PDB file of C-alpha atoms in Angstrom:
ATOM      1  CA  MET A  69     -24.416 -80.868   8.318  1.00 94.00           C
ATOM      2  CA  GLN A  70     -25.500 -79.487   4.656  1.00 97.00           C
ATOM      3  CA  ALA A  71     -29.037 -79.257   4.100  1.00 98.00           C
ATOM      4  CA  LEU A  72     -30.568 -78.435   1.091  1.00 98.00           C
ATOM      5  CA  VAL A  73     -34.100 -76.694   1.097  1.00 98.00           C
ATOM      6  CA  THR A  74     -36.676 -76.582  -1.937  1.00 98.00           C
ATOM      7  CA  GLY A  75     -39.294 -73.865  -1.661  1.00 97.00           C
ATOM      8  CA  ALA A  76     -37.199 -72.122   0.995  1.00 98.00           C
ATOM      9  CA  THR A  77     -38.740 -68.489  -0.403  1.00 97.00           C
ATOM     10  CA  GLY A  78     -42.106 -69.274   0.651  1.00 96.00           C
ATOM     11  CA  PHE A  79     -44.204 -69.494   3.522  1.00 97.00           C
ATOM     12  CA  ILE A  80     -43.311 -73.078   5.008  1.00 98.00           C
ATOM     13  CA  GLY A  81     -39.970 -73.558   3.336  1.00 98.00           C
ATOM     14  CA  SER A  82     -38.661 -69.766   4.775  1.00 98.00           C
ATOM     15  CA  HIS A  83     -39.857 -70.691   8.729  1.00 98.00           C
ATOM     16  CA  LEU A  84     -38.234 -74.187   8.199  1.00 98.00           C
ATOM     17  CA  VAL A  85     -34.935 -72.307   7.007  1.00 98.00           C
ATOM     18  CA  ASP A  86     -34.984 -70.441   9.996  1.00 98.00           C
ATOM     19  CA  ALA A  87     -35.157 -73.680  12.350  1.00 98.00           C
ATOM     20  CA  LEU A  88     -32.427 -75.469  10.283  1.00 98.00           C
ATOM     21  CA  LEU A  89     -30.337 -72.013  10.911  1.00 98.00           C
ATOM     22  CA  GLU A  90     -30.613 -71.961  14.569  1.00 98.00           C
ATOM     23  CA  ARG A  91     -29.847 -75.170  14.806  1.00 97.00           C
ATOM     24  CA  GLY A  92     -26.450 -74.728  13.124  1.00 97.00           C
ATOM     25  CA  ILE A  93     -26.955 -76.384   9.686  1.00 98.00           C
ATOM     26  CA  ALA A  94     -25.900 -75.034   7.048  1.00 98.00           C
ATOM     27  CA  VAL A  95     -28.855 -74.152   4.827  1.00 98.00           C
ATOM     28  CA  ARG A  96     -28.775 -74.360   0.848  1.00 98.00           C
ATOM     29  CA  CYS A  97     -31.600 -73.156  -1.100  1.00 98.00           C
ATOM     30  CA  ILE A  98     -32.655 -73.736  -4.674  1.00 97.00           C
ATOM     31  CA  VAL A  99     -34.245 -70.506  -5.871  1.00 96.00           C
ATOM     32  CA  ARG A 100     -35.851 -69.468  -9.543  1.00 91.00           C
ATOM     33  CA  ARG A 101     -34.370 -66.154 -11.289  1.00 87.00           C
ATOM     34  CA  SER A 102     -37.507 -64.755 -10.340  1.00 87.00           C
ATOM     35  CA  SER A 103     -37.865 -65.866  -6.862  1.00 88.00           C
ATOM     36  CA  ASN A 104     -39.344 -63.218  -4.491  1.00 92.00           C
ATOM     37  CA  ARG A 105     -36.259 -63.800  -1.569  1.00 94.00           C
ATOM     38  CA  ARG A 106     -37.528 -61.042   1.295  1.00 95.00           C
ATOM     39  CA  TRP A 107     -37.860 -64.006   3.738  1.00 95.00           C
ATOM     40  CA  LEU A 108     -33.900 -64.761   3.019  1.00 97.00           C
ATOM     41  CA  THR A 109     -32.603 -61.401   2.796  1.00 95.00           C
ATOM     42  CA  GLY A 110     -29.755 -61.050   5.082  1.00 95.00           C
ATOM     43  CA  LYS A 111     -29.414 -64.461   6.285  1.00 97.00           C
ATOM     44  CA  PRO A 112     -26.253 -66.808   6.114  1.00 97.00           C
ATOM     45  CA  VAL A 113     -27.821 -69.260   3.534  1.00 98.00           C
ATOM     46  CA  GLU A 114     -26.123 -70.438  -0.092  1.00 97.00           C
ATOM     47  CA  LEU A 115     -28.826 -69.767  -2.979  1.00 97.00           C
ATOM     48  CA  VAL A 116     -28.551 -72.053  -6.322  1.00 97.00           C
ATOM     49  CA  GLU A 117     -30.547 -70.434  -9.192  1.00 96.00           C
ATOM     50  CA  ALA A 118     -32.113 -73.762 -10.727  1.00 96.00           C
ATOM     51  CA  SER A 119     -35.432 -75.472 -11.169  1.00 96.00           C
ATOM     52  CA  LEU A 120     -36.523 -78.448 -10.516  1.00 97.00           C
ATOM     53  CA  ASP A 121     -38.355 -78.658 -14.332  1.00 95.00           C
ATOM     54  CA  VAL A 122     -34.951 -79.280 -15.640  1.00 96.00           C
ATOM     55  CA  PRO A 123     -32.688 -81.694 -14.221  1.00 96.00           C
ATOM     56  CA  ASP A 124     -29.705 -80.278 -15.819  1.00 96.00           C
ATOM     57  CA  THR A 125     -29.678 -77.268 -13.322  1.00 96.00           C
ATOM     58  CA  LEU A 126     -30.079 -79.810 -10.163  1.00 97.00           C
ATOM     59  CA  PRO A 127     -26.366 -81.253  -9.873  1.00 96.00           C
ATOM     60  CA  ARG A 128     -24.329 -78.183  -8.212  1.00 95.00           C
ATOM     61  CA  ALA A 129     -27.388 -77.882  -6.162  1.00 97.00           C
ATOM     62  CA  LEU A 130     -26.917 -81.427  -4.684  1.00 97.00           C
ATOM     63  CA  GLN A 131     -23.213 -81.672  -4.589  1.00 94.00           C
ATOM     64  CA  GLY A 132     -22.139 -82.120  -0.789  1.00 94.00           C
ATOM     65  CA  VAL A 133     -25.872 -82.559   0.906  1.00 97.00           C
ATOM     66  CA  ASP A 134     -26.182 -84.226   3.762  1.00 97.00           C
ATOM     67  CA  ILE A 135     -30.294 -84.007   3.867  1.00 98.00           C
ATOM     68  CA  VAL A 136     -32.828 -83.060   1.484  1.00 98.00           C
ATOM     69  CA  PHE A 137     -36.352 -80.521   2.603  1.00 98.00           C
ATOM     70  CA  HIS A 138     -38.326 -81.015  -0.916  1.00 98.00           C
ATOM     71  CA  ILE A 139     -40.929 -78.504   0.558  1.00 98.00           C
ATOM     72  CA  ALA A 140     -42.018 -76.845  -3.029  1.00 97.00           C
ATOM     73  CA  GLY A 141     -44.978 -77.447  -4.448  1.00 96.00           C
ATOM     74  CA  LEU A 142     -47.562 -76.454  -6.846  1.00 94.00           C
ATOM     75  CA  ILE A 143     -50.640 -75.284  -5.213  1.00 92.00           C
ATOM     76  CA  ALA A 144     -53.103 -73.357  -8.506  1.00 88.00           C
ATOM     77  CA  ALA A 145     -52.985 -74.594 -11.437  1.00 89.00           C
ATOM     78  CA  ARG A 146     -55.330 -74.647 -14.499  1.00 84.00           C
ATOM     79  CA  THR A 147     -54.924 -78.486 -15.983  1.00 90.00           C
ATOM     80  CA  PHE A 148     -54.318 -81.745 -13.791  1.00 94.00           C
ATOM     81  CA  GLN A 149     -51.223 -82.041 -16.007  1.00 96.00           C
ATOM     82  CA  GLU A 150     -49.754 -78.884 -14.574  1.00 95.00           C
ATOM     83  CA  PHE A 151     -50.808 -80.006 -11.505  1.00 96.00           C
ATOM     84  CA  LEU A 152     -48.280 -83.078 -11.997  1.00 98.00           C
ATOM     85  CA  ARG A 153     -45.384 -81.733 -13.719  1.00 97.00           C
ATOM     86  CA  GLY A 154     -45.298 -79.191 -10.721  1.00 97.00           C
ATOM     87  CA  ASN A 155     -45.523 -82.027  -8.129  1.00 98.00           C
ATOM     88  CA  ARG A 156     -45.284 -85.470  -9.728  1.00 98.00           C
ATOM     89  CA  ASP A 157     -42.849 -84.697 -11.919  1.00 98.00           C
ATOM     90  CA  ALA A 158     -40.912 -82.205  -9.789  1.00 98.00           C
ATOM     91  CA  THR A 159     -40.038 -84.691  -7.328  1.00 98.00           C
ATOM     92  CA  ALA A 160     -39.166 -87.491  -9.708  1.00 98.00           C
ATOM     93  CA  ASN A 161     -36.869 -85.329 -11.104  1.00 98.00           C
ATOM     94  CA  LEU A 162     -35.145 -83.677  -7.712  1.00 98.00           C
ATOM     95  CA  LEU A 163     -34.970 -87.707  -6.399  1.00 97.00           C
ATOM     96  CA  HIS A 164     -33.451 -88.909  -9.698  1.00 97.00           C
ATOM     97  CA  ALA A 165     -30.563 -86.105  -9.283  1.00 97.00           C
ATOM     98  CA  THR A 166     -30.422 -87.181  -5.443  1.00 97.00           C
ATOM     99  CA  LEU A 167     -29.547 -90.788  -6.078  1.00 96.00           C
ATOM    100  CA  ARG A 168     -26.924 -89.545  -8.713  1.00 95.00           C
ATOM    101  CA  PHE A 169     -26.002 -86.242  -7.408  1.00 96.00           C
ATOM    102  CA  ALA A 170     -25.744 -87.293  -3.381  1.00 94.00           C
ATOM    103  CA  PRO A 171     -25.961 -91.313  -3.295  1.00 86.00           C
ATOM    104  CA  ASN A 172     -24.863 -90.700   0.178  1.00 91.00           C
ATOM    105  CA  VAL A 173     -28.008 -88.171   1.580  1.00 97.00           C
ATOM    106  CA  GLN A 174     -28.766 -89.521   4.744  1.00 97.00           C
ATOM    107  CA  ARG A 175     -32.456 -88.033   4.292  1.00 98.00           C
ATOM    108  CA  PHE A 176     -34.971 -87.164   1.573  1.00 98.00           C
ATOM    109  CA  LEU A 177     -37.958 -85.328   3.051  1.00 98.00           C
ATOM    110  CA  PHE A 178     -40.798 -84.810   1.312  1.00 98.00           C
ATOM    111  CA  LEU A 179     -43.840 -82.520   2.297  1.00 98.00           C
ATOM    112  CA  SER A 180     -47.225 -83.516   1.074  1.00 98.00           C
ATOM    113  CA  SER A 181     -50.449 -82.596   2.117  1.00 98.00           C
ATOM    114  CA  LEU A 182     -53.489 -84.118   3.892  1.00 98.00           C
ATOM    115  CA  ALA A 183     -55.375 -83.315   0.426  1.00 98.00           C
ATOM    116  CA  ALA A 184     -53.298 -86.341  -1.226  1.00 98.00           C
ATOM    117  CA  VAL A 185     -55.258 -89.036   0.895  1.00 98.00           C
ATOM    118  CA  GLY A 186     -58.604 -86.598   1.369  1.00 98.00           C
ATOM    119  CA  PRO A 187     -61.268 -86.067   4.044  1.00 98.00           C
ATOM    120  CA  ALA A 188     -62.457 -88.096   6.700  1.00 98.00           C
ATOM    121  CA  PRO A 189     -65.820 -90.075   6.635  1.00 97.00           C
ATOM    122  CA  SER A 190     -67.007 -88.949  10.292  1.00 97.00           C
ATOM    123  CA  LEU A 191     -65.643 -86.681  13.191  1.00 97.00           C
ATOM    124  CA  SER A 192     -65.161 -90.171  14.918  1.00 97.00           C
ATOM    125  CA  GLU A 193     -62.518 -91.777  12.268  1.00 98.00           C
ATOM    126  CA  PRO A 194     -59.591 -88.877  11.252  1.00 98.00           C
ATOM    127  CA  VAL A 195     -57.304 -90.427   8.288  1.00 98.00           C
ATOM    128  CA  THR A 196     -54.587 -91.946   9.197  1.00 98.00           C
ATOM    129  CA  GLU A 197     -51.843 -92.677   7.567  1.00 98.00           C
ATOM    130  CA  ASP A 198     -53.171 -96.229   6.761  1.00 98.00           C
ATOM    131  CA  THR A 199     -56.226 -94.747   5.364  1.00 98.00           C
ATOM    132  CA  PRO A 200     -56.266 -95.428   1.546  1.00 98.00           C
ATOM    133  CA  TYR A 201     -55.860 -92.727  -1.112  1.00 98.00           C
ATOM    134  CA  HIS A 202     -59.370 -90.897  -1.948  1.00 97.00           C
ATOM    135  CA  PRO A 203     -58.031 -87.410  -2.979  1.00 98.00           C
ATOM    136  CA  ILE A 204     -60.899 -85.173  -4.457  1.00 96.00           C
ATOM    137  CA  THR A 205     -59.206 -82.550  -6.111  1.00 95.00           C
ATOM    138  CA  ALA A 206     -56.811 -82.291  -8.931  1.00 95.00           C
ATOM    139  CA  TYR A 207     -54.185 -80.762  -6.714  1.00 96.00           C
ATOM    140  CA  GLY A 208     -54.714 -83.717  -4.211  1.00 97.00           C
ATOM    141  CA  ARG A 209     -54.188 -86.526  -6.921  1.00 98.00           C
ATOM    142  CA  SER A 210     -50.936 -84.799  -7.944  1.00 98.00           C
ATOM    143  CA  LYS A 211     -49.898 -85.035  -4.300  1.00 98.00           C
ATOM    144  CA  GLN A 212     -50.894 -88.483  -4.249  1.00 98.00           C
ATOM    145  CA  ALA A 213     -48.519 -89.154  -7.267  1.00 98.00           C
ATOM    146  CA  ALA A 214     -45.807 -87.269  -6.084  1.00 98.00           C
ATOM    147  CA  GLU A 215     -46.243 -89.532  -3.102  1.00 98.00           C
ATOM    148  CA  GLU A 216     -46.004 -92.798  -4.816  1.00 98.00           C
ATOM    149  CA  VAL A 217     -42.885 -91.500  -6.934  1.00 98.00           C
ATOM    150  CA  VAL A 218     -41.330 -91.108  -3.315  1.00 98.00           C
ATOM    151  CA  LEU A 219     -42.538 -94.226  -1.635  1.00 98.00           C
ATOM    152  CA  ALA A 220     -41.141 -96.114  -4.414  1.00 97.00           C
ATOM    153  CA  ALA A 221     -37.679 -95.069  -4.094  1.00 97.00           C
ATOM    154  CA  ARG A 222     -37.448 -96.148  -0.502  1.00 95.00           C
ATOM    155  CA  THR A 223     -35.380 -99.027  -1.549  1.00 95.00           C
ATOM    156  CA  GLU A 224     -32.669 -96.597  -2.605  1.00 95.00           C
ATOM    157  CA  LEU A 225     -33.207 -93.457  -0.546  1.00 96.00           C
ATOM    158  CA  PRO A 226     -33.814 -93.152   3.067  1.00 98.00           C
ATOM    159  CA  ILE A 227     -36.985 -91.110   2.428  1.00 98.00           C
ATOM    160  CA  THR A 228     -39.683 -89.756   4.810  1.00 98.00           C
ATOM    161  CA  ILE A 229     -43.121 -88.043   4.208  1.00 98.00           C
ATOM    162  CA  VAL A 230     -45.115 -85.545   5.860  1.00 98.00           C
ATOM    163  CA  ARG A 231     -48.531 -84.668   5.517  1.00 98.00           C
ATOM    164  CA  PRO A 232     -49.823 -81.439   7.143  1.00 98.00           C
ATOM    165  CA  PRO A 233     -53.442 -79.969   6.796  1.00 98.00           C
ATOM    166  CA  ALA A 234     -54.024 -76.631   6.474  1.00 96.00           C
ATOM    167  CA  VAL A 235     -51.424 -74.322   7.819  1.00 98.00           C
ATOM    168  CA  TYR A 236     -51.403 -70.625   9.219  1.00 98.00           C
ATOM    169  CA  GLY A 237     -48.717 -68.561  10.960  1.00 98.00           C
ATOM    170  CA  PRO A 238     -46.828 -65.089  10.290  1.00 98.00           C
ATOM    171  CA  ARG A 239     -45.907 -65.465   6.172  1.00 97.00           C
ATOM    172  CA  ASP A 240     -48.496 -66.939   5.501  1.00 96.00           C
ATOM    173  CA  ALA A 241     -51.014 -64.864   2.369  1.00 93.00           C
ATOM    174  CA  ALA A 242     -53.425 -67.759   1.619  1.00 91.00           C
ATOM    175  CA  THR A 243     -55.676 -66.884   5.237  1.00 92.00           C
ATOM    176  CA  LEU A 244     -55.233 -63.547   5.135  1.00 94.00           C
ATOM    177  CA  PRO A 245     -58.650 -62.977   3.277  1.00 91.00           C
ATOM    178  CA  PHE A 246     -60.203 -65.126   6.389  1.00 93.00           C
ATOM    179  CA  PHE A 247     -58.332 -62.722   8.958  1.00 95.00           C
ATOM    180  CA  ARG A 248     -59.537 -59.846   6.809  1.00 95.00           C
ATOM    181  CA  ALA A 249     -63.163 -60.731   6.886  1.00 94.00           C
ATOM    182  CA  ILE A 250     -63.127 -61.261  10.280  1.00 95.00           C
ATOM    183  CA  ARG A 251     -61.599 -57.624  10.845  1.00 95.00           C
ATOM    184  CA  TYR A 252     -64.648 -55.847   8.853  1.00 94.00           C
ATOM    185  CA  GLY A 253     -66.975 -57.399  10.747  1.00 95.00           C
ATOM    186  CA  LEU A 254     -67.705 -60.256   8.769  1.00 94.00           C
ATOM    187  CA  ALA A 255     -67.432 -64.578   8.957  1.00 93.00           C
ATOM    188  CA  PRO A 256     -68.311 -66.250   6.171  1.00 88.00           C
ATOM    189  CA  ILE A 257     -69.730 -70.128   7.399  1.00 89.00           C
ATOM    190  CA  ILE A 258     -69.911 -72.808   4.658  1.00 89.00           C
ATOM    191  CA  GLY A 259     -73.450 -74.682   5.004  1.00 88.00           C
ATOM    192  CA  LEU A 260     -75.979 -75.135   7.346  1.00 85.00           C
ATOM    193  CA  ARG A 261     -74.208 -77.629   9.233  1.00 90.00           C
ATOM    194  CA  GLU A 262     -70.951 -77.467  11.562  1.00 92.00           C
ATOM    195  CA  LYS A 263     -67.841 -78.674   9.499  1.00 96.00           C
ATOM    196  CA  TYR A 264     -64.508 -80.079  11.041  1.00 97.00           C
ATOM    197  CA  LEU A 265     -60.633 -79.218  10.152  1.00 97.00           C
ATOM    198  CA  SER A 266     -57.513 -80.217  10.916  1.00 98.00           C
ATOM    199  CA  LEU A 267     -54.899 -76.729  11.580  1.00 97.00           C
ATOM    200  CA  VAL A 268     -51.556 -76.780  12.445  1.00 98.00           C
ATOM    201  CA  HIS A 269     -49.063 -73.505  12.912  1.00 98.00           C
ATOM    202  CA  VAL A 270     -46.634 -73.355  11.266  1.00 98.00           C
ATOM    203  CA  ARG A 271     -43.884 -73.541  14.034  1.00 98.00           C
ATOM    204  CA  ASP A 272     -45.210 -76.842  15.000  1.00 98.00           C
ATOM    205  CA  LEU A 273     -45.206 -78.262  11.501  1.00 98.00           C
ATOM    206  CA  VAL A 274     -41.788 -77.175  10.798  1.00 98.00           C
ATOM    207  CA  GLU A 275     -40.645 -78.735  14.336  1.00 98.00           C
ATOM    208  CA  GLY A 276     -42.565 -81.978  13.248  1.00 98.00           C
ATOM    209  CA  ILE A 277     -40.541 -81.980   9.950  1.00 98.00           C
ATOM    210  CA  LEU A 278     -37.299 -81.422  11.963  1.00 98.00           C
ATOM    211  CA  LEU A 279     -38.211 -84.619  14.118  1.00 98.00           C
ATOM    212  CA  ALA A 280     -39.403 -86.699  11.430  1.00 98.00           C
ATOM    213  CA  ALA A 281     -36.122 -85.449   9.075  1.00 98.00           C
ATOM    214  CA  PHE A 282     -34.127 -86.553  11.845  1.00 98.00           C
ATOM    215  CA  ALA A 283     -35.333 -89.288  13.372  1.00 98.00           C
ATOM    216  CA  GLU A 284     -34.143 -92.956  12.332  1.00 96.00           C
ATOM    217  CA  ALA A 285     -37.809 -94.722  13.434  1.00 96.00           C
ATOM    218  CA  ALA A 286     -39.164 -92.134  10.532  1.00 98.00           C
ATOM    219  CA  ILE A 287     -37.107 -93.560   7.584  1.00 98.00           C
ATOM    220  CA  GLY A 288     -39.513 -95.073   5.085  1.00 98.00           C
ATOM    221  CA  ARG A 289     -42.808 -93.985   6.924  1.00 98.00           C
ATOM    222  CA  VAL A 290     -45.440 -91.143   6.639  1.00 98.00           C
ATOM    223  CA  TYR A 291     -46.863 -88.847   9.101  1.00 98.00           C
ATOM    224  CA  PHE A 292     -49.369 -86.566   9.929  1.00 98.00           C
ATOM    225  CA  ILE A 293     -48.552 -83.325  11.302  1.00 98.00           C
ATOM    226  CA  SER A 294     -51.247 -81.368  12.785  1.00 98.00           C
ATOM    227  CA  SER A 295     -53.252 -80.105  15.836  1.00 97.00           C
ATOM    228  CA  GLU A 296     -54.347 -82.580  18.007  1.00 95.00           C
ATOM    229  CA  GLU A 297     -57.879 -80.890  18.350  1.00 94.00           C
ATOM    230  CA  PHE A 298     -59.966 -80.813  15.504  1.00 97.00           C
ATOM    231  CA  TYR A 299     -61.649 -77.340  15.343  1.00 97.00           C
ATOM    232  CA  THR A 300     -64.932 -75.444  14.078  1.00 96.00           C
ATOM    233  CA  TRP A 301     -65.411 -72.782  11.503  1.00 93.00           C
ATOM    234  CA  TYR A 302     -67.508 -70.564  14.516  1.00 93.00           C
ATOM    235  CA  GLN A 303     -64.582 -71.838  16.972  1.00 95.00           C
ATOM    236  CA  LEU A 304     -61.855 -70.110  14.220  1.00 95.00           C
ATOM    237  CA  SER A 305     -64.338 -67.029  13.408  1.00 95.00           C
ATOM    238  CA  GLU A 306     -64.813 -66.315  17.666  1.00 96.00           C
ATOM    239  CA  ILE A 307     -60.731 -67.181  18.185  1.00 97.00           C
ATOM    240  CA  ALA A 308     -60.284 -64.602  15.353  1.00 97.00           C
ATOM    241  CA  ARG A 309     -62.432 -62.121  16.348  1.00 96.00           C
ATOM    242  CA  VAL A 310     -60.756 -62.108  20.061  1.00 97.00           C
ATOM    243  CA  ALA A 311     -57.641 -61.321  18.266  1.00 97.00           C
ATOM    244  CA  LEU A 312     -58.805 -58.749  16.175  1.00 96.00           C
ATOM    245  CA  GLY A 313     -60.269 -56.785  18.695  1.00 96.00           C
ATOM    246  CA  ARG A 314     -63.888 -56.746  17.525  1.00 95.00           C
ATOM    247  CA  ARG A 315     -66.678 -56.476  19.921  1.00 92.00           C
ATOM    248  CA  ARG A 316     -68.957 -58.520  17.320  1.00 93.00           C
ATOM    249  CA  ILE A 317     -69.049 -60.186  14.101  1.00 95.00           C
ATOM    250  CA  LEU A 318     -71.844 -61.134  11.714  1.00 94.00           C
ATOM    251  CA  ARG A 319     -71.373 -64.845  10.691  1.00 92.00           C
ATOM    252  CA  LEU A 320     -73.216 -65.378   7.499  1.00 89.00           C
ATOM    253  CA  ARG A 321     -74.314 -69.015   6.652  1.00 88.00           C
ATOM    254  CA  ILE A 322     -73.182 -69.811   2.948  1.00 88.00           C
ATOM    255  CA  PRO A 323     -75.717 -72.405   1.404  1.00 85.00           C
ATOM    256  CA  HIS A 324     -73.328 -75.267  -0.865  1.00 86.00           C
ATOM    257  CA  ALA A 325     -75.183 -73.958  -3.582  1.00 88.00           C
ATOM    258  CA  VAL A 326     -74.081 -70.532  -3.964  1.00 88.00           C
ATOM    259  CA  VAL A 327     -70.529 -71.788  -2.498  1.00 81.00           C
ATOM    260  CA  MET A 328     -70.595 -73.925  -5.668  1.00 82.00           C
ATOM    261  CA  GLY A 329     -72.051 -70.991  -7.990  1.00 87.00           C
ATOM    262  CA  VAL A 330     -69.518 -68.475  -6.957  1.00 81.00           C
ATOM    263  CA  ALA A 331     -66.590 -71.067  -7.380  1.00 76.00           C
ATOM    264  CA  SER A 332     -67.928 -71.784 -11.382  1.00 79.00           C
ATOM    265  CA  ILE A 333     -67.920 -68.121 -11.909  1.00 80.00           C
ATOM    266  CA  ALA A 334     -64.407 -67.984 -10.784  1.00 72.00           C
ATOM    267  CA  GLU A 335     -63.207 -70.650 -12.723  1.00 69.00           C
ATOM    268  CA  VAL A 336     -64.638 -69.271 -15.739  1.00 71.00           C
ATOM    269  CA  SER A 337     -63.196 -66.131 -15.452  1.00 69.00           C
ATOM    270  CA  GLY A 338     -59.941 -67.702 -14.174  1.00 64.00           C
ATOM    271  CA  TRP A 339     -59.848 -69.533 -17.984  1.00 66.00           C
ATOM    272  CA  LEU A 340     -60.837 -66.030 -19.357  1.00 63.00           C
ATOM    273  CA  LEU A 341     -57.833 -64.654 -17.752  1.00 64.00           C
ATOM    274  CA  SER A 342     -55.360 -67.261 -18.888  1.00 62.00           C
ATOM    275  CA  ARG A 343     -54.037 -67.876 -15.573  1.00 67.00           C
ATOM    276  CA  PRO A 344     -54.774 -70.196 -12.707  1.00 70.00           C
ATOM    277  CA  PRO A 345     -58.003 -69.198 -10.729  1.00 67.00           C
ATOM    278  CA  VAL A 346     -57.573 -68.465  -6.993  1.00 67.00           C
ATOM    279  CA  PHE A 347     -61.120 -70.035  -6.255  1.00 72.00           C
ATOM    280  CA  ASP A 348     -63.020 -72.826  -8.660  1.00 76.00           C
ATOM    281  CA  PHE A 349     -65.164 -75.938  -8.815  1.00 75.00           C
ATOM    282  CA  GLU A 350     -62.496 -77.641  -6.918  1.00 81.00           C
ATOM    283  CA  LYS A 351     -61.950 -75.634  -4.515  1.00 84.00           C
ATOM    284  CA  GLY A 352     -65.291 -74.918  -3.817  1.00 84.00           C
ATOM    285  CA  ARG A 353     -66.198 -78.551  -3.076  1.00 85.00           C
ATOM    286  CA  ASP A 354     -63.444 -79.041  -1.169  1.00 88.00           C
ATOM    287  CA  LEU A 355     -65.008 -76.356   1.253  1.00 87.00           C
ATOM    288  CA  LEU A 356     -67.665 -78.488   1.599  1.00 91.00           C
ATOM    289  CA  GLN A 357     -66.337 -81.352   2.828  1.00 94.00           C
ATOM    290  CA  PRO A 358     -67.664 -81.832   6.655  1.00 96.00           C
ATOM    291  CA  TYR A 359     -64.317 -83.923   7.728  1.00 98.00           C
ATOM    292  CA  TRP A 360     -61.069 -82.430   6.896  1.00 98.00           C
ATOM    293  CA  ILE A 361     -59.224 -84.030   9.748  1.00 98.00           C
ATOM    294  CA  CYS A 362     -56.521 -86.371   9.996  1.00 98.00           C
ATOM    295  CA  SER A 363     -54.863 -87.937  13.283  1.00 98.00           C
ATOM    296  CA  THR A 364     -51.137 -87.292  14.938  1.00 98.00           C
ATOM    297  CA  GLU A 365     -51.048 -90.476  16.632  1.00 98.00           C
ATOM    298  CA  ARG A 366     -48.512 -91.883  14.687  1.00 98.00           C
ATOM    299  CA  ALA A 367     -46.679 -88.984  14.833  1.00 98.00           C
ATOM    300  CA  ARG A 368     -46.809 -88.307  18.961  1.00 98.00           C
ATOM    301  CA  ARG A 369     -45.723 -92.709  19.349  1.00 98.00           C
ATOM    302  CA  GLU A 370     -43.146 -93.053  17.096  1.00 98.00           C
ATOM    303  CA  LEU A 371     -41.463 -89.082  16.951  1.00 98.00           C
ATOM    304  CA  GLY A 372     -42.280 -87.945  20.033  1.00 98.00           C
ATOM    305  CA  TYR A 373     -44.602 -85.067  17.842  1.00 98.00           C
ATOM    306  CA  ARG A 374     -47.097 -82.919  20.334  1.00 97.00           C
ATOM    307  CA  GLN A 375     -49.292 -79.843  19.377  1.00 97.00           C
ATOM    308  CA  ARG A 376     -46.754 -76.783  21.049  1.00 97.00           C
ATOM    309  CA  VAL A 377     -48.905 -73.660  19.618  1.00 97.00           C
ATOM    310  CA  GLY A 378     -52.952 -73.509  20.403  1.00 96.00           C
ATOM    311  CA  LEU A 379     -55.371 -71.991  18.026  1.00 96.00           C
ATOM    312  CA  ALA A 380     -55.313 -68.820  20.347  1.00 97.00           C
ATOM    313  CA  GLU A 381     -51.905 -68.039  20.858  1.00 97.00           C
ATOM    314  CA  GLY A 382     -51.310 -69.251  17.066  1.00 98.00           C
ATOM    315  CA  MET A 383     -53.856 -66.754  15.793  1.00 97.00           C
ATOM    316  CA  HIS A 384     -52.356 -63.781  17.723  1.00 97.00           C
ATOM    317  CA  GLU A 385     -49.240 -64.200  17.054  1.00 98.00           C
ATOM    318  CA  THR A 386     -50.706 -63.972  13.014  1.00 98.00           C
ATOM    319  CA  VAL A 387     -52.999 -61.113  13.407  1.00 97.00           C
ATOM    320  CA  ALA A 388     -49.643 -59.105  15.378  1.00 97.00           C
ATOM    321  CA  TRP A 389     -47.335 -59.905  12.249  1.00 98.00           C
ATOM    322  CA  TYR A 390     -49.891 -58.974   9.691  1.00 97.00           C
ATOM    323  CA  ARG A 391     -50.263 -55.651  11.732  1.00 97.00           C
ATOM    324  CA  ALA A 392     -46.700 -55.488  11.900  1.00 97.00           C
ATOM    325  CA  GLN A 393     -46.249 -55.990   8.284  1.00 96.00           C
ATOM    326  CA  GLY A 394     -49.172 -53.503   7.221  1.00 96.00           C
ATOM    327  CA  TRP A 395     -51.037 -56.330   5.686  1.00 96.00           C
ATOM    328  CA  LEU A 396     -54.069 -55.599   7.899  1.00 93.00           C
TER     329      LEU A 396
END
């Protein structure tokens, strides 16, 4: 079997490549000339230089492909139009090229996000695959738009969509600042009331992706792949504290107004520096939501998915990896 993976040089994509190779599946990766290929170095993968923004570069990548894993996506941008180009339009280009150059593909799996749906209304009502779209950020709206493009192609291609919440694990740079703060004895907690979130270790996510990609029942379906438990920021900080070997930490409750003030300043700074800000007004609003939680019931019922990596195990593994790499 020949698999094509986009986003293979990134955090999730590189772990998916490893899992595919372990299963004896031939892997072809779309990479940009400028891509950092450190997670692919020395691995028996075929690299094809192409761009999802340039459809003419895609035919060679798709020839002879049995399954497509579209993991690549844009997570930071200055405008909604930039997000649409990186998420909706890039996905449409890959879909059209797949229809033309790999018409007998067995599956087209698109990695979306909980952000495409939006937060849950309460702790007792996690979002499900039947929850109407209500994204609250430009990123989320662009992932919704990409999902709609994929779903529109389900009469022509065997598609599947996987939506993860926040993902953590070895190779992840996005959650590194959280662990660094804990290492220095600080645990910022947003707001005065507790907030709950779903979280998934990258190994569990990859396992869920593979279950969805190879299950006949998953054709034309959408799945949340996540933790089965909902976590609080207090829990996360406490388990991270233990994993890092800290005897105590100072938990700082940060009022919403302060978060949004900092977010606004960061957004202006990003515009002045002509680059997507790491933290902006929408990311601040994202952090204020009390229930970023989703249900895995459909994935459990239809795919046999189960969370395998507990939070303590996952955090200890992640901290050990960060330290081995000199990141902590």
